[in-house]
GROMACS .gro file of C-alpha atoms in nm:
model
  360
    1MET     CA    1   0.619  -3.101  -4.521
    2ALA     CA    2   0.721  -2.748  -4.540
    3ARG     CA    3   0.396  -2.612  -4.390
    4LYS     CA    4   0.485  -2.872  -4.073
    5PHE     CA    5   0.834  -2.718  -4.057
    6ARG     CA    6   0.772  -2.358  -4.080
    7LEU     CA    7   0.485  -2.408  -3.834
    8GLY     CA    8   0.722  -2.570  -3.597
    9ARG     CA    9   0.948  -2.337  -3.625
   10SER     CA   10   0.724  -2.049  -3.558
   11ARG     CA   11   0.660  -2.246  -3.235
   12LYS     CA   12   1.032  -2.271  -3.177
   13ASN     CA   13   1.034  -1.888  -3.172
   14ALA     CA   14   0.749  -1.817  -2.957
   15GLU     CA   15   0.886  -2.044  -2.723
   16ARG     CA   16   1.241  -1.892  -2.747
   17LYS     CA   17   1.039  -1.509  -2.709
   18SER     CA   18   0.853  -1.673  -2.428
   19GLN     CA   19   1.151  -1.754  -2.219
   20GLN     CA   20   1.336  -1.445  -2.299
   21HIS     CA   21   1.000  -1.245  -2.168
   22LYS     CA   22   1.044  -1.436  -1.847
   23LYS     CA   23   1.414  -1.417  -1.792
   24SER     CA   24   1.361  -1.032  -1.847
   25THR     CA   25   1.082  -0.962  -1.619
   26CYS     CA   26   1.147  -1.205  -1.347
   27PHE     CA   27   1.376  -1.279  -1.076
   28VAL     CA   28   1.598  -1.559  -1.227
   29LYS     CA   29   1.846  -1.814  -1.063
   30LYS     CA   30   2.081  -2.039  -1.289
   31GLY     CA   31   1.829  -1.945  -1.567
   32ARG     CA   32   1.524  -2.039  -1.414
   33PRO     CA   33   1.227  -1.810  -1.344
   34THR     CA   34   1.163  -1.812  -0.958
   35LYS     CA   35   0.836  -1.744  -0.762
   36LYS     CA   36   1.005  -1.741  -0.427
   37ILE     CA   37   1.301  -1.570  -0.332
   38GLY     CA   38   1.509  -1.613  -0.025
   39ILE     CA   39   1.810  -1.410   0.105
   40GLN     CA   40   2.050  -1.579   0.009
   41GLN     CA   41   1.919  -1.614  -0.367
   42LEU     CA   42   1.863  -1.225  -0.350
   43SER     CA   43   2.199  -1.180  -0.197
   44THR     CA   44   2.418  -1.451  -0.476
   45GLY     CA   45   2.206  -1.471  -0.803
   46ILE     CA   46   2.042  -1.147  -0.855
   47TYR     CA   47   2.187  -0.801  -0.971
   48LEU     CA   48   2.004  -0.526  -0.831
   49PRO     CA   49   2.052  -0.206  -1.066
   50PRO     CA   50   2.130   0.152  -0.881
   51LEU     CA   51   1.856   0.392  -0.931
   52TRP     CA   52   1.877   0.616  -1.198
   53SER     CA   53   2.016   1.015  -1.169
   54ASN     CA   54   2.095   1.254  -1.405
   55GLN     CA   55   2.366   1.456  -1.243
   56SER     CA   56   2.392   1.710  -1.553
   57SER     CA   57   2.047   1.851  -1.512
   58MET     CA   58   2.077   1.814  -1.103
   59GLN     CA   59   1.771   1.554  -1.071
   60PHE     CA   60   1.786   1.287  -0.834
   61VAL     CA   61   1.592   0.956  -0.781
   62HIS     CA   62   1.504   1.060  -0.402
   63PHE     CA   63   1.245   0.796  -0.335
   64CYS     CA   64   1.152   0.436  -0.496
   65LYS     CA   65   0.775   0.335  -0.489
   66ILE     CA   66   0.766  -0.055  -0.392
   67GLU     CA   67   0.527  -0.308  -0.361
   68HIS     CA   68   0.524  -0.425   0.001
   69GLY     CA   69   0.538  -0.754  -0.106
   70SER     CA   70   0.782  -0.980   0.100
   71SER     CA   71   0.999  -1.006  -0.183
   72ASN     CA   72   1.060  -0.679  -0.201
   73GLN     CA   73   1.080  -0.625   0.180
   74THR     CA   74   1.367  -0.875   0.164
   75ALA     CA   75   1.514  -0.674  -0.092
   76ALA     CA   76   1.520  -0.370   0.071
   77THR     CA   77   1.682  -0.551   0.370
   78VAL     CA   78   1.919  -0.694   0.136
   79THR     CA   79   2.062  -0.371   0.021
   80LYS     CA   80   2.076  -0.183   0.315
   81SER     CA   81   1.847   0.036   0.241
   82VAL     CA   82   1.609  -0.039   0.527
   83THR     CA   83   1.802  -0.139   0.896
   84ILE     CA   84   1.605  -0.372   1.184
   85ASN     CA   85   1.793  -0.279   1.489
   86GLU     CA   86   1.787  -0.477   1.793
   87ASP     CA   87   1.454  -0.349   1.938
   88LEU     CA   88   1.284  -0.443   1.598
   89SER     CA   89   1.268  -0.073   1.524
   90TRP     CA   90   1.334   0.037   1.173
   91SER     CA   91   1.569   0.293   1.051
   92VAL     CA   92   1.640   0.394   0.708
   93ASN     CA   93   1.976   0.474   0.560
   94VAL     CA   94   1.972   0.844   0.504
   95HIS     CA   95   2.249   0.829   0.251
   96GLY     CA   96   2.053   0.602   0.053
   97HIS     CA   97   1.735   0.583  -0.137
   98LYS     CA   98   1.408   0.611   0.053
   99LEU     CA   99   1.175   0.280  -0.046
  100ILE     CA  100   0.801   0.384   0.025
  101ALA     CA  101   0.498   0.106  -0.018
  102ASP     CA  102   0.195   0.256  -0.186
  103PRO     CA  103  -0.049   0.390   0.094
  104SER     CA  104  -0.340   0.325  -0.111
  105HIS     CA  105  -0.212  -0.086  -0.160
  106LEU     CA  106  -0.158  -0.031   0.278
  107ILE     CA  107  -0.467   0.071   0.369
  108LYS     CA  108  -0.649  -0.191   0.164
  109THR     CA  109  -0.438  -0.462   0.330
  110VAL     CA  110  -0.536  -0.342   0.622
  111ARG     CA  111  -0.848  -0.343   0.586
  112ASN     CA  112  -0.861  -0.709   0.426
  113CYS     CA  113  -0.684  -0.798   0.757
  114TRP     CA  114  -0.982  -0.656   0.953
  115ALA     CA  115  -1.231  -0.779   0.731
  116ASN     CA  116  -1.106  -1.154   0.800
  117SER     CA  117  -1.097  -1.097   1.169
  118TYR     CA  118  -1.410  -1.309   1.235
  119GLY     CA  119  -1.520  -1.258   0.925
  120HIS     CA  120  -1.486  -1.371   0.576
  121SER     CA  121  -1.223  -1.611   0.545
  122TYR     CA  122  -1.146  -1.607   0.949
  123THR     CA  123  -0.792  -1.615   0.899
  124ARG     CA  124  -0.765  -1.349   1.164
  125LYS     CA  125  -0.829  -1.295   1.569
  126LEU     CA  126  -0.712  -0.912   1.598
  127LYS     CA  127  -0.724  -0.865   1.941
  128ILE     CA  128  -0.509  -0.568   2.182
  129ASN     CA  129  -0.533  -0.454   2.511
  130GLY     CA  130  -0.774  -0.807   2.578
  131GLN     CA  131  -1.004  -0.638   2.337
  132ASP     CA  132  -1.099  -0.815   1.970
  133ILE     CA  133  -1.108  -0.569   1.706
  134SER     CA  134  -1.397  -0.791   1.480
  135TRP     CA  135  -1.508  -0.726   1.144
  136GLN     CA  136  -1.831  -0.833   1.302
  137HIS     CA  137  -1.846  -0.485   1.497
  138LEU     CA  138  -1.881  -0.328   1.186
  139VAL     CA  139  -2.164  -0.550   1.057
  140ASP     CA  140  -2.371  -0.507   1.374
  141LEU     CA  141  -2.287  -0.121   1.354
  142TYR     CA  142  -2.386  -0.118   1.002
  143LYS     CA  143  -2.715  -0.385   1.084
  144ALA     CA  144  -2.828  -0.156   1.363
  145HIS     CA  145  -2.865   0.198   1.149
  146ARG     CA  146  -2.985   0.024   0.821
  147GLY     CA  147  -3.228  -0.244   0.989
  148PRO     CA  148  -3.226  -0.633   1.016
  149ASP     CA  149  -3.273  -0.638   0.651
  150CYS     CA  150  -3.007  -0.368   0.550
  151ALA     CA  151  -3.305  -0.174   0.333
  152THR     CA  152  -3.392   0.115   0.597
  153LEU     CA  153  -3.403   0.403   0.430
  154GLY     CA  154  -3.368   0.748   0.573
  155LEU     CA  155  -3.094   0.979   0.741
  156SER     CA  156  -2.824   0.753   0.903
  157ILE     CA  157  -2.499   0.858   1.092
  158LEU     CA  158  -2.303   0.601   0.842
  159PRO     CA  159  -2.435   0.766   0.478
  160LYS     CA  160  -2.190   0.596   0.250
  161LEU     CA  161  -2.177   0.257   0.373
  162LYS     CA  162  -2.327   0.020   0.154
  163TRP     CA  163  -2.377  -0.332   0.168
  164GLU     CA  164  -2.057  -0.335  -0.067
  165HIS     CA  165  -1.840  -0.217   0.205
  166ILE     CA  166  -1.946  -0.502   0.415
  167GLU     CA  167  -1.967  -0.785   0.208
  168LEU     CA  168  -1.669  -0.806   0.036
  169ASN     CA  169  -1.603  -1.003  -0.296
  170SER     CA  170  -1.273  -1.044  -0.500
  171TYR     CA  171  -1.344  -0.684  -0.685
  172SER     CA  172  -1.460  -0.495  -0.412
  173LYS     CA  173  -1.147  -0.593  -0.218
  174MET     CA  174  -0.928  -0.413  -0.469
  175ARG     CA  175  -1.122  -0.069  -0.450
  176VAL     CA  176  -0.947   0.201  -0.221
  177ASP     CA  177  -1.248   0.394  -0.218
  178LEU     CA  178  -1.412   0.102  -0.037
  179ALA     CA  179  -1.145   0.079   0.238
  180ALA     CA  180  -1.080   0.417   0.276
  181GLN     CA  181  -1.483   0.499   0.371
  182VAL     CA  182  -1.474   0.156   0.579
  183LEU     CA  183  -1.152   0.310   0.795
  184SER     CA  184  -1.300   0.647   0.838
  185THR     CA  185  -1.371   0.918   1.065
  186THR     CA  186  -1.760   0.894   1.014
  187VAL     CA  187  -1.718   0.489   1.149
  188ALA     CA  188  -1.514   0.578   1.426
  189GLU     CA  189  -1.760   0.853   1.527
  190ALA     CA  190  -2.038   0.607   1.470
  191PHE     CA  191  -1.883   0.331   1.687
  192ALA     CA  192  -1.828   0.644   1.978
  193TYR     CA  193  -2.192   0.719   1.968
  194GLU     CA  194  -2.261   0.338   2.035
  195ASN     CA  195  -2.079   0.387   2.326
  196SER     CA  196  -2.043  -0.022   2.329
  197PRO     CA  197  -1.716  -0.108   2.597
  198HIS     CA  198  -1.649  -0.402   2.362
  199THR     CA  199  -1.578  -0.226   2.046
  200LYS     CA  200  -1.355   0.062   2.204
  201GLU     CA  201  -1.037  -0.065   2.059
  202THR     CA  202  -1.199  -0.106   1.724
  203GLU     CA  203  -1.283   0.212   1.734
  204ARG     CA  204  -0.934   0.318   1.842
  205PHE     CA  205  -0.811   0.161   1.517
  206VAL     CA  206  -1.031   0.323   1.277
  207ARG     CA  207  -0.933   0.636   1.401
  208ILE     CA  208  -0.557   0.577   1.373
  209PHE     CA  209  -0.546   0.448   1.045
  210ASP     CA  210  -0.788   0.711   0.888
  211LYS     CA  211  -0.541   0.987   1.032
  212PHE     CA  212  -0.267   0.786   0.868
  213PHE     CA  213  -0.423   0.752   0.570
  214ASP     CA  214  -0.501   1.119   0.547
  215LEU     CA  215  -0.155   1.233   0.619
  216MET     CA  216  -0.061   1.015   0.310
  217ASN     CA  217  -0.363   1.133   0.108
  218THR     CA  218  -0.271   1.502   0.056
  219ARG     CA  219  -0.390   1.586  -0.280
  220ASN     CA  220  -0.407   1.952  -0.315
  221THR     CA  221  -0.399   2.244  -0.113
  222LYS     CA  222  -0.778   2.311  -0.138
  223GLU     CA  223  -0.902   1.974   0.016
  224PHE     CA  224  -0.848   2.028   0.379
  225VAL     CA  225  -1.034   2.340   0.380
  226LEU     CA  226  -1.334   2.191   0.199
  227LYS     CA  227  -1.385   1.843   0.359
  228ARG     CA  228  -1.266   2.031   0.686
  229LYS     CA  229  -0.982   1.761   0.741
  230PRO     CA  230  -0.677   1.936   0.873
  231ASN     CA  231  -0.497   1.644   0.821
  232LEU     CA  232  -0.542   1.688   0.424
  233ALA     CA  233  -0.320   1.986   0.398
  234PRO     CA  234  -0.030   1.998   0.219
  235TYR     CA  235   0.311   1.965   0.389
  236ILE     CA  236   0.456   2.311   0.430
  237ASN     CA  237   0.769   2.464   0.635
  238ASN     CA  238   0.556   2.540   0.965
  239PRO     CA  239   0.505   2.378   1.302
  240GLU     CA  240   0.187   2.194   1.217
  241THR     CA  241   0.357   2.022   0.963
  242GLU     CA  242   0.627   1.885   1.232
  243GLU     CA  243   0.308   1.823   1.479
  244ARG     CA  244   0.205   1.566   1.239
  245LEU     CA  245   0.514   1.405   1.119
  246LYS     CA  246   0.570   1.370   1.519
  247TRP     CA  247   0.234   1.188   1.547
  248LEU     CA  248   0.389   0.957   1.282
  249GLN     CA  249   0.687   0.896   1.459
  250ASP     CA  250   0.557   0.900   1.845
  251VAL     CA  251   0.171   0.777   1.796
  252PHE     CA  252   0.121   0.574   1.482
  253LEU     CA  253   0.475   0.359   1.502
  254PRO     CA  254   0.434   0.299   1.865
  255TYR     CA  255   0.070   0.168   1.834
  256LEU     CA  256   0.167  -0.089   1.603
  257ASP     CA  257   0.474  -0.176   1.816
  258GLU     CA  258   0.265  -0.214   2.126
  259TRP     CA  259   0.007  -0.412   1.926
  260GLU     CA  260   0.290  -0.636   1.772
  261ALA     CA  261   0.430  -0.668   2.139
  262TYR     CA  262   0.088  -0.771   2.307
  263ALA     CA  263   0.066  -1.054   2.070
  264HIS     CA  264   0.409  -1.240   2.104
  265ALA     CA  265   0.304  -1.159   2.467
  266GLN     CA  266   0.031  -1.420   2.489
  267GLU     CA  267   0.261  -1.703   2.586
  268HIS     CA  268   0.008  -1.957   2.654
  269LEU     CA  269  -0.118  -1.945   2.236
  270SER     CA  270   0.126  -2.107   1.985
  271SER     CA  271   0.353  -1.911   1.769
  272ALA     CA  272   0.049  -1.927   1.457
  273GLU     CA  273  -0.226  -1.808   1.710
  274GLN     CA  274   0.008  -1.524   1.797
  275ILE     CA  275   0.060  -1.395   1.416
  276LYS     CA  276  -0.331  -1.375   1.362
  277LEU     CA  277  -0.408  -1.141   1.690
  278CYS     CA  278  -0.206  -0.861   1.488
  279LEU     CA  279  -0.147  -0.773   1.122
  280SER     CA  280   0.011  -0.951   0.852
  281GLN     CA  281   0.395  -0.897   0.899
  282GLU     CA  282   0.411  -0.765   0.555
  283THR     CA  283   0.168  -0.514   0.609
  284LEU     CA  284   0.329  -0.395   0.930
  285GLN     CA  285   0.707  -0.380   0.753
  286GLY     CA  286   0.534  -0.202   0.455
  287LEU     CA  287   0.391   0.038   0.694
  288ARG     CA  288   0.719   0.098   0.918
  289ILE     CA  289   0.923   0.125   0.599
  290THR     CA  290   0.684   0.376   0.468
  291VAL     CA  291   0.633   0.621   0.750
  292HIS     CA  292   1.003   0.633   0.851
  293ALA     CA  293   1.099   0.693   0.475
  294PHE     CA  294   0.808   0.948   0.429
  295ILE     CA  295   0.883   1.141   0.707
  296GLU     CA  296   1.288   1.174   0.602
  297LEU     CA  297   1.186   1.271   0.267
  298VAL     CA  298   0.953   1.556   0.372
  299ARG     CA  299   1.199   1.677   0.578
  300TYR     CA  300   1.447   1.684   0.324
  301LEU     CA  301   1.226   1.824   0.084
  302LEU     CA  302   1.108   2.100   0.235
  303LYS     CA  303   1.507   2.240   0.315
  304GLN     CA  304   1.500   2.282  -0.043
  305PRO     CA  305   1.523   2.626  -0.148
  306ARG     CA  306   1.262   2.622  -0.446
  307VAL     CA  307   1.008   2.384  -0.251
  308VAL     CA  308   0.685   2.501  -0.165
  309TYR     CA  309   0.487   2.270  -0.008
  310VAL     CA  310   0.481   1.892  -0.061
  311LEU     CA  311   0.189   1.676  -0.164
  312SER     CA  312   0.214   1.328  -0.009
  313ALA     CA  313  -0.054   1.164  -0.276
  314LYS     CA  314   0.199   1.262  -0.574
  315LEU     CA  315   0.419   0.946  -0.410
  316SER     CA  316   0.208   0.725  -0.604
  317GLN     CA  317   0.272   0.436  -0.879
  318ASP     CA  318  -0.049   0.500  -1.034
  319CYS     CA  319   0.138   0.642  -1.317
  320VAL     CA  320   0.358   0.342  -1.354
  321GLU     CA  321   0.017   0.089  -1.336
  322SER     CA  322  -0.107   0.277  -1.621
  323PHE     CA  323   0.172   0.293  -1.845
  324PHE     CA  324   0.215  -0.122  -1.788
  325GLY     CA  325  -0.171  -0.133  -1.837
  326LYS     CA  326  -0.150   0.068  -2.199
  327GLN     CA  327   0.149  -0.154  -2.281
  328ARG     CA  328  -0.078  -0.470  -2.242
  329MET     CA  329  -0.374  -0.307  -2.389
  330ARG     CA  330  -0.149  -0.229  -2.699
  331GLY     CA  331  -0.044  -0.595  -2.733
  332GLY     CA  332  -0.370  -0.693  -2.815
  333TYR     CA  333  -0.472  -1.039  -2.702
  334CYS     CA  334  -0.117  -1.125  -2.610
  335GLU     CA  335  -0.098  -0.952  -2.224
  336ASN     CA  336   0.258  -1.020  -2.170
  337PRO     CA  337   0.466  -0.819  -2.378
  338ASN     CA  338   0.816  -0.955  -2.452
  339VAL     CA  339   1.134  -0.699  -2.397
  340SER     CA  340   1.148  -0.585  -2.780
  341SER     CA  341   0.772  -0.496  -2.809
  342PHE     CA  342   0.776  -0.306  -2.477
  343ILE     CA  343   1.093  -0.084  -2.582
  344SER     CA  344   0.837  -0.016  -2.909
  345GLY     CA  345   0.594   0.062  -2.749
  346GLY     CA  346   0.725   0.317  -2.519
  347PRO     CA  347   0.747   0.608  -2.738
  348VAL     CA  348   0.398   0.530  -2.901
  349ILE     CA  349   0.236   0.556  -2.547
  350THR     CA  350   0.444   0.855  -2.519
  351CYS     CA  351   0.346   1.006  -2.802
  352SER     CA  352  -0.038   0.913  -2.806
  353GLU     CA  353  -0.063   1.083  -2.458
  354PHE     CA  354   0.110   1.400  -2.592
  355TYR     CA  355  -0.136   1.426  -2.898
  356SER     CA  356  -0.460   1.332  -2.683
  357ASN     CA  357  -0.353   1.612  -2.420
  358THR     CA  358  -0.279   1.900  -2.683
  359THR     CA  359  -0.609   1.822  -2.855
  360THR     CA  360  -0.819   1.838  -2.519
   0.00000   0.00000   0.00000
């Protein structure tokens, strides 16, 4: 009996810790973890803490990296970090914090929407100005230069594209490099070389998102010279930087508005069919939030006296994902750490990182 009692008590402790973990990591309404969050629930049942700032050392949090899920976008709207105007344009509160979705995740969702347009799951029928933006265009282009069996060797105008770029699975859909290589200048130039009248909008789509990802992915001060891509240059206080920011504001955002307006103008289609003509609403909102916040953030940072240049690739959540991954690895078979183990694991991970860097 004593053994059964101990087992029962340990089971109850495990269930209690599991409930504490759920309450601490999920949005909770009336003591229950929720999966789908609405505006009313966010405004009445959720406490959203302010971002940390250290006034003694004059270090402030000026931006916050978020996932571009519907829950985070709803939270951004409710907390008035982002305002939706009557003309469906987006504006960011200048005096508040900047919310930026991870561009690498955005480029993957854009590629996935394109891949599902007349391909894969067939959940999209992307179309603008009367022309389809079809994944089949890329498939036909790849087969035309790789042969019908996709095994032709030798020189090609698509040297980086492989079959894994075309036939996506659950793993390849999560790889940023595959999405960036598909939405690239090389693919756009290949479409231009074929000069097919049916792929003009697909070529335009690839060029625009290639430039967008380059502008949001400046890593260092030399990469733009080695790759001969001016869009990868760091942001410094000069007219070229202002031209790139104006391209985001005057070309990229109007392109999204034009695409969405065209989809809603097809009155002969149902609302469900109109949605399929454009990118997903979560992707469109994430792109608009990111562009507006990024423009304001770069202009603000370049006005600071000690800022020489800005590297947009540093606005990334990779370090946060790495930290949480190490927290799960530290737990062994338990991949969901509770609050106490998470707090105790933070200093251990920090010390191990410090000693590994000093030894190497």
